[in-house]
Tab-separated table of C-alpha atoms and ligand atoms in Angstrom:
chain	number	residue	atom	x	y	z
A	176	UNK	CA	99.759	111.045	182.647
A	177	UNK	CA	97.333	108.995	182.769
A	178	UNK	CA	95.728	107.649	179.816
A	179	UNK	CA	91.641	107.792	178.534
A	180	UNK	CA	91.320	104.253	177.518
A	181	UNK	CA	87.906	105.309	176.717
A	182	UNK	CA	85.557	108.167	176.272
A	183	UNK	CA	81.710	108.728	175.190
A	184	UNK	CA	78.753	111.005	175.833
A	185	UNK	CA	76.073	109.829	177.662
A	186	UNK	CA	74.235	113.048	177.537
A	187	UNK	CA	73.695	115.759	176.232
A	188	UNK	CA	77.285	117.679	177.913
A	189	UNK	CA	77.793	114.025	180.241
A	190	UNK	CA	80.870	112.789	179.761
A	191	UNK	CA	82.348	109.250	180.660
A	192	UNK	CA	85.920	108.293	180.832
A	193	UNK	CA	87.226	104.971	181.856
A	194	UNK	CA	91.206	106.711	182.951
A	195	UNK	CA	94.201	104.754	182.692
A	196	UNK	CA	95.448	105.153	186.939
A	197	UNK	CA	96.851	101.862	188.265
A	198	UNK	CA	97.635	102.432	191.913
A	199	UNK	CA	94.122	104.657	192.033
A	200	UNK	CA	92.031	101.509	190.559
A	201	UNK	CA	93.900	98.928	193.416
A	202	UNK	CA	92.541	100.697	196.680
A	203	UNK	CA	89.251	102.580	195.687
A	204	UNK	CA	86.867	101.840	197.534
A	205	UNK	CA	82.745	102.747	196.757
A	206	UNK	CA	82.084	106.564	198.411
A	207	UNK	CA	85.799	107.742	197.545
A	208	UNK	CA	86.551	110.234	194.762
A	209	UNK	CA	89.585	111.519	192.869
A	210	UNK	CA	90.817	114.922	191.782
A	211	UNK	CA	91.267	115.641	188.466
A	212	UNK	CA	93.567	118.840	186.638
A	213	UNK	CA	93.381	118.056	182.624
A	214	UNK	CA	96.964	119.450	182.036
A	215	UNK	CA	99.386	121.573	183.579
A	216	UNK	CA	97.383	124.353	184.319
A	217	UNK	CA	94.599	122.806	185.339
A	218	UNK	CA	91.965	124.151	188.302
A	219	UNK	CA	91.695	120.613	190.174
A	220	UNK	CA	88.719	119.018	189.534
A	221	UNK	CA	87.099	116.464	192.270
A	222	UNK	CA	85.027	113.801	190.963
A	223	UNK	CA	83.278	110.711	192.728
A	224	UNK	CA	84.590	107.526	191.354
A	225	UNK	CA	81.542	105.826	189.172
A	226	UNK	CA	83.840	102.293	189.005
A	227	UNK	CA	87.229	101.190	188.885
A	228	UNK	CA	88.769	98.159	187.896
A	229	UNK	CA	91.858	96.530	189.638
A	230	UNK	CA	92.780	94.488	187.176
A	231	UNK	CA	92.551	96.362	184.527
A	232	UNK	CA	93.784	98.764	186.390
A	233	UNK	CA	90.876	101.705	185.458
A	234	UNK	CA	88.934	104.070	187.357
A	235	UNK	CA	85.610	105.299	184.754
A	236	UNK	CA	84.594	109.307	186.349
A	237	UNK	CA	81.704	111.088	184.837
A	238	UNK	CA	82.038	114.866	184.171
A	239	UNK	CA	79.240	117.221	183.365
A	240	UNK	CA	80.755	120.373	181.317
A	241	UNK	CA	79.688	123.396	183.578
A	242	UNK	CA	82.735	125.624	183.894
A	243	UNK	CA	86.187	126.210	181.859
A	244	UNK	CA	87.760	123.741	183.903
A	245	UNK	CA	85.352	120.717	183.561
A	246	UNK	CA	85.101	121.542	179.760
A	247	UNK	CA	88.769	121.108	179.387
A	248	UNK	CA	88.521	117.460	180.900
A	249	UNK	CA	85.740	116.679	178.472
A	250	UNK	CA	87.756	118.213	176.053
A	251	UNK	CA	90.573	115.585	176.540
A	252	UNK	CA	89.785	112.550	173.465
A	253	UNK	CA	90.642	108.918	173.869
A	254	UNK	CA	94.305	108.069	173.843
A	255	UNK	CA	95.155	111.422	175.648
A	256	UNK	CA	95.830	111.789	179.097
A	257	UNK	CA	94.893	114.151	182.066
A	258	UNK	CA	98.120	115.366	183.507
A	259	UNK	CA	97.053	114.103	187.463
A	260	UNK	CA	94.756	111.806	189.130
A	261	UNK	CA	94.904	111.998	192.306
A	262	UNK	CA	93.427	109.462	194.881
A	263	UNK	CA	91.265	107.523	196.074
A	264	UNK	CA	90.387	110.159	198.302
A	265	UNK	CA	88.016	110.840	201.305
A	266	UNK	CA	86.510	107.754	203.411
A	267	UNK	CA	84.775	104.962	201.107
A	268	UNK	CA	81.320	104.427	202.198
A	269	UNK	CA	80.401	103.759	205.469
A	270	UNK	CA	78.606	100.066	205.076
A	271	UNK	CA	82.262	98.614	203.359
A	272	UNK	CA	83.255	98.281	207.001
A	273	UNK	CA	80.070	96.291	208.053
A	274	UNK	CA	80.109	92.528	208.074
A	275	UNK	CA	78.173	91.288	205.189
A	276	UNK	CA	75.817	89.073	207.353
A	277	UNK	CA	74.748	92.548	208.795
A	278	UNK	CA	74.732	94.357	205.601
A	279	UNK	CA	72.328	91.078	204.382
A	280	UNK	CA	69.573	91.822	206.924
A	281	UNK	CA	68.987	95.180	205.512
A	282	UNK	CA	67.324	96.734	202.924
A	283	UNK	CA	69.027	100.044	201.201
A	284	UNK	CA	67.136	102.520	199.254
A	285	UNK	CA	69.570	104.706	196.776
A	286	UNK	CA	68.244	108.215	195.216
A	287	UNK	CA	70.412	109.115	192.385
A	288	UNK	CA	69.873	112.850	190.629
A	289	UNK	CA	71.024	113.632	187.470
A	290	UNK	CA	75.410	113.258	187.106
A	291	UNK	CA	75.203	112.125	190.410
A	292	UNK	CA	73.798	109.117	189.106
A	293	UNK	CA	76.979	107.765	188.104
A	294	UNK	CA	78.720	107.712	192.155
A	295	UNK	CA	75.908	105.975	193.198
A	296	UNK	CA	76.615	102.763	190.831
A	297	UNK	CA	79.589	101.656	192.319
A	298	UNK	CA	78.045	101.470	195.679
A	299	UNK	CA	74.866	99.390	194.043
A	300	UNK	CA	77.372	96.762	192.269
A	301	UNK	CA	79.409	96.380	195.450
A	302	UNK	CA	75.912	95.560	197.076
A	303	UNK	CA	74.711	93.572	195.110
A	304	UNK	CA	78.254	91.700	194.633
A	305	UNK	CA	77.137	90.646	198.372
A	306	UNK	CA	73.403	89.606	197.821
A	307	UNK	CA	72.448	92.926	199.501
A	308	UNK	CA	69.202	94.126	198.991
A	309	UNK	CA	68.840	97.270	197.411
A	310	UNK	CA	66.193	99.710	195.403
A	311	UNK	CA	67.179	102.712	193.713
A	312	UNK	CA	65.057	105.977	191.918
A	313	UNK	CA	67.199	108.069	189.584
A	314	UNK	CA	65.624	111.283	188.777
A	315	UNK	CA	66.970	113.236	185.854
A	316	UNK	CA	65.238	116.114	184.128
A	317	UNK	CA	64.738	114.578	181.482
A	318	UNK	CA	64.553	111.414	179.487
A	319	UNK	CA	67.532	112.726	177.044
A	320	UNK	CA	69.370	113.380	181.192
A	321	UNK	CA	69.150	109.794	181.805
A	322	UNK	CA	72.012	108.419	182.521
A	323	UNK	CA	73.433	104.562	184.177
A	324	UNK	CA	69.541	102.958	183.145
A	325	UNK	CA	71.276	99.541	181.926
A	326	UNK	CA	74.210	99.221	184.315
A	327	UNK	CA	71.803	100.791	187.428
A	328	UNK	CA	69.154	97.461	186.029
A	329	UNK	CA	71.817	95.132	186.207
A	330	UNK	CA	72.150	95.447	189.722
A	331	UNK	CA	69.414	96.621	191.333
A	332	UNK	CA	66.708	94.666	193.017
A	333	UNK	CA	63.831	97.488	191.580
A	334	UNK	CA	64.975	100.828	189.181
A	335	UNK	CA	62.640	102.720	189.761
A	336	UNK	CA	62.849	106.162	187.123
A	337	UNK	CA	61.503	110.143	188.209
A	338	UNK	CA	61.751	112.710	185.125
A	339	UNK	CA	60.482	116.800	185.917
A	340	UNK	CA	59.166	116.980	182.305
A	341	UNK	CA	57.230	113.007	182.603
A	342	UNK	CA	59.503	111.978	179.401
A	343	UNK	CA	60.545	108.685	181.480
A	344	UNK	CA	58.211	106.824	183.894
A	345	UNK	CA	57.431	108.987	186.787
A	346	UNK	CA	56.301	112.565	186.317
A	347	UNK	CA	57.842	114.307	189.234
A	348	UNK	CA	61.004	114.619	191.610
A	349	UNK	CA	62.974	111.617	193.625
A	350	UNK	CA	61.157	112.811	196.283
A	351	UNK	CA	57.697	112.205	195.082
A	352	UNK	CA	59.359	108.457	194.285
A	353	UNK	CA	60.726	107.881	197.853
A	354	UNK	CA	57.085	109.047	199.333
A	355	UNK	CA	54.724	107.317	197.220
A	356	UNK	CA	56.868	103.657	198.206
A	357	UNK	CA	57.193	104.842	201.513
A	358	UNK	CA	54.106	105.839	202.037
A	359	UNK	CA	51.390	104.769	199.580
A	360	UNK	CA	52.895	100.730	198.692
A	361	UNK	CA	54.467	100.478	202.730
A	362	UNK	CA	57.936	99.439	201.375
A	363	UNK	CA	60.109	99.435	204.213
A	364	UNK	CA	64.528	100.601	203.994
A	365	UNK	CA	66.988	100.862	206.896
A	366	UNK	CA	69.434	102.617	204.896
A	367	UNK	CA	68.584	105.800	202.423
A	368	UNK	CA	72.102	107.158	200.030
A	369	UNK	CA	71.568	110.230	198.030
A	370	UNK	CA	74.040	111.302	195.830
A	371	UNK	CA	73.168	114.516	193.190
A	372	UNK	CA	72.436	118.262	193.387
A	373	UNK	CA	72.641	119.589	196.748
A	374	UNK	CA	69.662	120.729	197.220
A	375	UNK	CA	67.875	117.578	195.921
A	376	UNK	CA	70.016	115.490	198.739
A	377	UNK	CA	68.555	118.572	201.026
A	378	UNK	CA	65.016	117.003	200.028
A	379	UNK	CA	65.620	113.834	200.303
A	380	UNK	CA	67.097	114.143	204.098
A	381	UNK	CA	63.810	116.550	204.804
A	382	UNK	CA	61.332	113.118	203.533
A	383	UNK	CA	63.397	111.272	204.877
A	384	UNK	CA	63.420	112.596	208.351
A	385	UNK	CA	59.551	111.726	209.098
A	386	UNK	CA	60.480	107.839	208.673
A	387	UNK	CA	63.757	108.066	210.744
A	388	UNK	CA	65.154	106.361	207.618
A	389	UNK	CA	68.969	106.739	208.699
A	390	UNK	CA	70.232	108.770	205.319
A	391	UNK	CA	73.742	109.179	204.121
A	392	UNK	CA	74.364	112.355	201.471
A	393	UNK	CA	77.681	112.890	199.659
A	394	UNK	CA	78.654	116.125	199.814
A	395	UNK	CA	80.139	117.579	196.319
A	396	UNK	CA	81.881	120.996	198.402
A	397	UNK	CA	84.519	123.133	196.825
A	398	UNK	CA	88.080	121.630	196.754
A	399	UNK	CA	91.324	122.938	196.701
A	400	UNK	CA	94.004	120.668	198.022
A	401	UNK	CA	91.966	117.477	199.056
A	402	UNK	CA	93.982	116.639	202.297
A	403	UNK	CA	91.864	118.660	204.792
A	404	UNK	CA	94.864	120.809	204.873
A	405	UNK	CA	93.135	124.023	203.101
A	406	UNK	CA	89.482	124.339	205.120
A	407	UNK	CA	87.916	124.978	201.447
A	408	UNK	CA	85.525	122.215	201.681
A	409	UNK	CA	84.309	122.929	204.944
A	410	UNK	CA	80.971	122.082	205.830
A	411	UNK	CA	78.475	121.866	208.962
A	412	UNK	CA	77.191	118.496	210.239
A	413	UNK	CA	75.981	118.588	213.227
A	414	UNK	CA	76.795	121.858	214.835
A	415	UNK	CA	80.925	120.402	213.746
A	416	UNK	CA	82.834	121.949	211.814
A	417	UNK	CA	83.697	119.217	209.036
A	418	UNK	CA	85.856	119.081	205.831
A	419	UNK	CA	83.885	116.869	203.225
A	420	UNK	CA	87.890	115.479	201.802
A	421	UNK	CA	89.101	114.167	204.844
A	422	UNK	CA	85.669	113.566	207.010
A	423	UNK	CA	83.622	112.500	203.859
A	424	UNK	CA	82.254	113.018	201.476
A	425	UNK	CA	80.019	110.931	203.114
A	426	UNK	CA	77.913	112.555	205.640
A	427	UNK	CA	74.401	112.225	207.872
A	428	UNK	CA	72.055	114.187	205.432
A	429	UNK	CA	70.260	114.489	209.141
A	430	UNK	CA	72.855	116.316	210.621
A	431	UNK	CA	74.076	118.834	207.867
A	432	UNK	CA	73.295	121.824	207.333
A	433	UNK	CA	72.496	122.043	203.467
A	434	UNK	CA	71.519	126.014	203.689
A	435	UNK	CA	75.204	126.735	204.469
A	436	UNK	CA	76.715	124.076	202.068
A	437	UNK	CA	74.572	125.502	199.710
A	438	UNK	CA	75.805	129.192	199.595
A	439	UNK	CA	79.894	128.180	199.820
A	440	UNK	CA	79.067	126.229	196.594
A	441	UNK	CA	77.984	129.255	194.839
A	442	UNK	CA	80.896	131.575	196.401
A	443	UNK	CA	83.122	131.404	193.447
A	444	UNK	CA	80.299	131.795	190.818
A	445	UNK	CA	81.158	135.311	189.920
A	446	UNK	CA	85.159	134.172	189.013
A	447	UNK	CA	83.806	130.902	187.075
A	448	UNK	CA	81.817	133.439	184.667
A	449	UNK	CA	84.469	135.358	184.256
A	450	UNK	CA	86.762	132.594	183.977
A	451	UNK	CA	83.744	131.495	181.141
A	452	UNK	CA	83.654	134.344	179.254
A	453	UNK	CA	87.327	135.207	178.696
A	454	UNK	CA	87.508	131.420	177.323
A	455	UNK	CA	84.512	132.017	175.081
A	456	UNK	CA	86.263	135.490	173.968
A	457	UNK	CA	89.501	133.230	173.505
A	458	UNK	CA	87.704	130.503	171.515
A	459	UNK	CA	86.277	133.205	169.374
A	460	UNK	CA	89.622	134.771	169.025
A	461	UNK	CA	88.500	137.866	169.882
A	462	UNK	CA	91.815	139.757	172.225
A	463	UNK	CA	90.155	139.496	175.716
A	464	UNK	CA	89.551	142.615	177.740
A	465	UNK	CA	87.080	140.516	180.519
A	466	UNK	CA	88.858	141.240	184.022
A	467	UNK	CA	91.777	143.035	182.531
A	468	UNK	CA	89.437	146.750	183.063
A	469	UNK	CA	89.455	146.367	186.772
B	56	NAD	P1	69.419	118.356	188.213
B	56	NAD	O1	69.390	119.404	188.435
B	56	NAD	O2	68.972	117.311	186.991
B	56	NAD	O3	68.317	117.028	189.509
B	56	NAD	C1	68.761	115.154	189.084
B	56	NAD	C2	67.194	115.512	190.275
B	56	NAD	O4	67.545	115.547	191.218
B	56	NAD	C3	65.696	115.955	189.125
B	56	NAD	O5	65.418	115.439	188.379
B	56	NAD	C4	64.895	115.570	190.721
B	56	NAD	O6	64.175	113.980	190.594
B	56	NAD	C5	65.710	115.692	191.883
B	56	NAD	N1	66.383	117.412	192.414
B	56	NAD	C6	66.439	118.527	192.578
B	56	NAD	N2	65.582	119.201	192.890
B	56	NAD	C7	65.123	118.124	193.790
B	56	NAD	C8	64.571	119.089	194.662
B	56	NAD	N3	64.640	120.567	195.378
B	56	NAD	N4	63.112	118.645	195.635
B	56	NAD	C9	63.479	116.903	195.272
B	56	NAD	N5	64.150	116.639	194.115
B	56	NAD	C10	65.072	117.577	193.839
B	56	NAD	O7	70.781	117.472	187.988
B	56	NAD	P2	71.930	117.939	187.505
B	56	NAD	O8	72.244	119.077	186.771
B	56	NAD	O9	72.536	116.709	187.282
B	56	NAD	O10	72.916	117.840	188.602
B	56	NAD	C11	73.523	118.416	188.689
B	56	NAD	C12	74.628	119.311	190.381
B	56	NAD	O11	74.765	118.039	190.911
B	56	NAD	C13	75.827	119.482	190.102
B	56	NAD	O12	75.925	121.064	191.015
B	56	NAD	C14	76.466	118.810	190.606
B	56	NAD	O13	77.950	119.365	191.457
B	56	NAD	C15	76.156	117.721	191.336
B	56	NAD	N6	76.798	116.719	191.395
B	56	NAD	C16	76.493	116.102	192.723
B	56	NAD	C17	77.751	114.742	193.344
B	56	NAD	C18	77.661	114.946	194.328
B	56	NAD	O14	78.633	113.633	194.730
B	56	NAD	N7	77.201	115.199	195.487
B	56	NAD	C19	77.772	114.086	191.971
B	56	NAD	C20	77.894	114.298	190.922
B	56	NAD	C21	77.579	116.119	190.394
B	57	FES	FE1	91.063	121.491	201.713
B	57	FES	FE2	89.461	119.800	202.084
B	57	FES	S1	90.099	120.900	199.753
B	57	FES	S2	90.913	121.184	203.554
């Protein structure tokens, strides 16, 4: 069992938990993920690591309450425990294996969308600790949904904020900020890393392609085993089938078939909606008939 040492609501429906997982914390690197189960009957939920502290033996995860399983995880309180916390899984970010002198000659642009802002943080923090320059763009629907602003300000060279409704920072999408920085202000970047909703990563990659700006994306594909056995997380990258859990989660954004990845992501929507309806019926104390008629 993995005890929740701290729990905090960062924004409506977005929960940060610092979890006691010493073995995961000891070997975690930026870009990796864990697979979490709330209890022994729970679904396995992949979550990109949002921070880790080897000395404290803790790993931080940020979960958005979307479906039944993420709600179960978020319902656990400080002092309670998660049944499973497997990891670190996947490959670390490519820059982790790059010589520090080479990294220091580069300038990074991180693009963080919504809940995807949390896994961007350990990457920028890691680079900042090694004296590498990194600007960050955070995009969110509204000011209330912005997360990790103070944390990011402490490690980024420049922080840019965009909200869809203009309630904080620039009114618009993260891609508007990229265009403004590169085309109007003449900023030069050597690498871009984008983490957020699939549609955002697709459009970031389309925006950076004409600039010839290398762009890495972190794919949140559906996963089952997380060990390369089941094929649930397969994506097409550069015309080749790759498994997000063992070959990723980070891939070349200019080579990912995003349309296929988005179709696959929506594959279990009907089952998920049914599970949500059953949970709501149970919570209301009704005898559940959903799914029994078939
Ligand atoms: P959101 O819908 O609020 O979008 C965040 C920002 O992305 C927007 O403010 C906008 O600036 C940008 N964006 C969205 N659509 C765009 C488009 N078409 N063109 C350009 N920019 C666009 O984000 P959310 O509601 O927090 O997203 C939740 C999703 O993120 C979930 O599907 C979740 O699975 C995913 N997610 C992904 C990762 C990952 O590792 N890739 C991590 C956490 C969450
Ligand atoms: Fe099964 Fe990746 S989750 S192969």
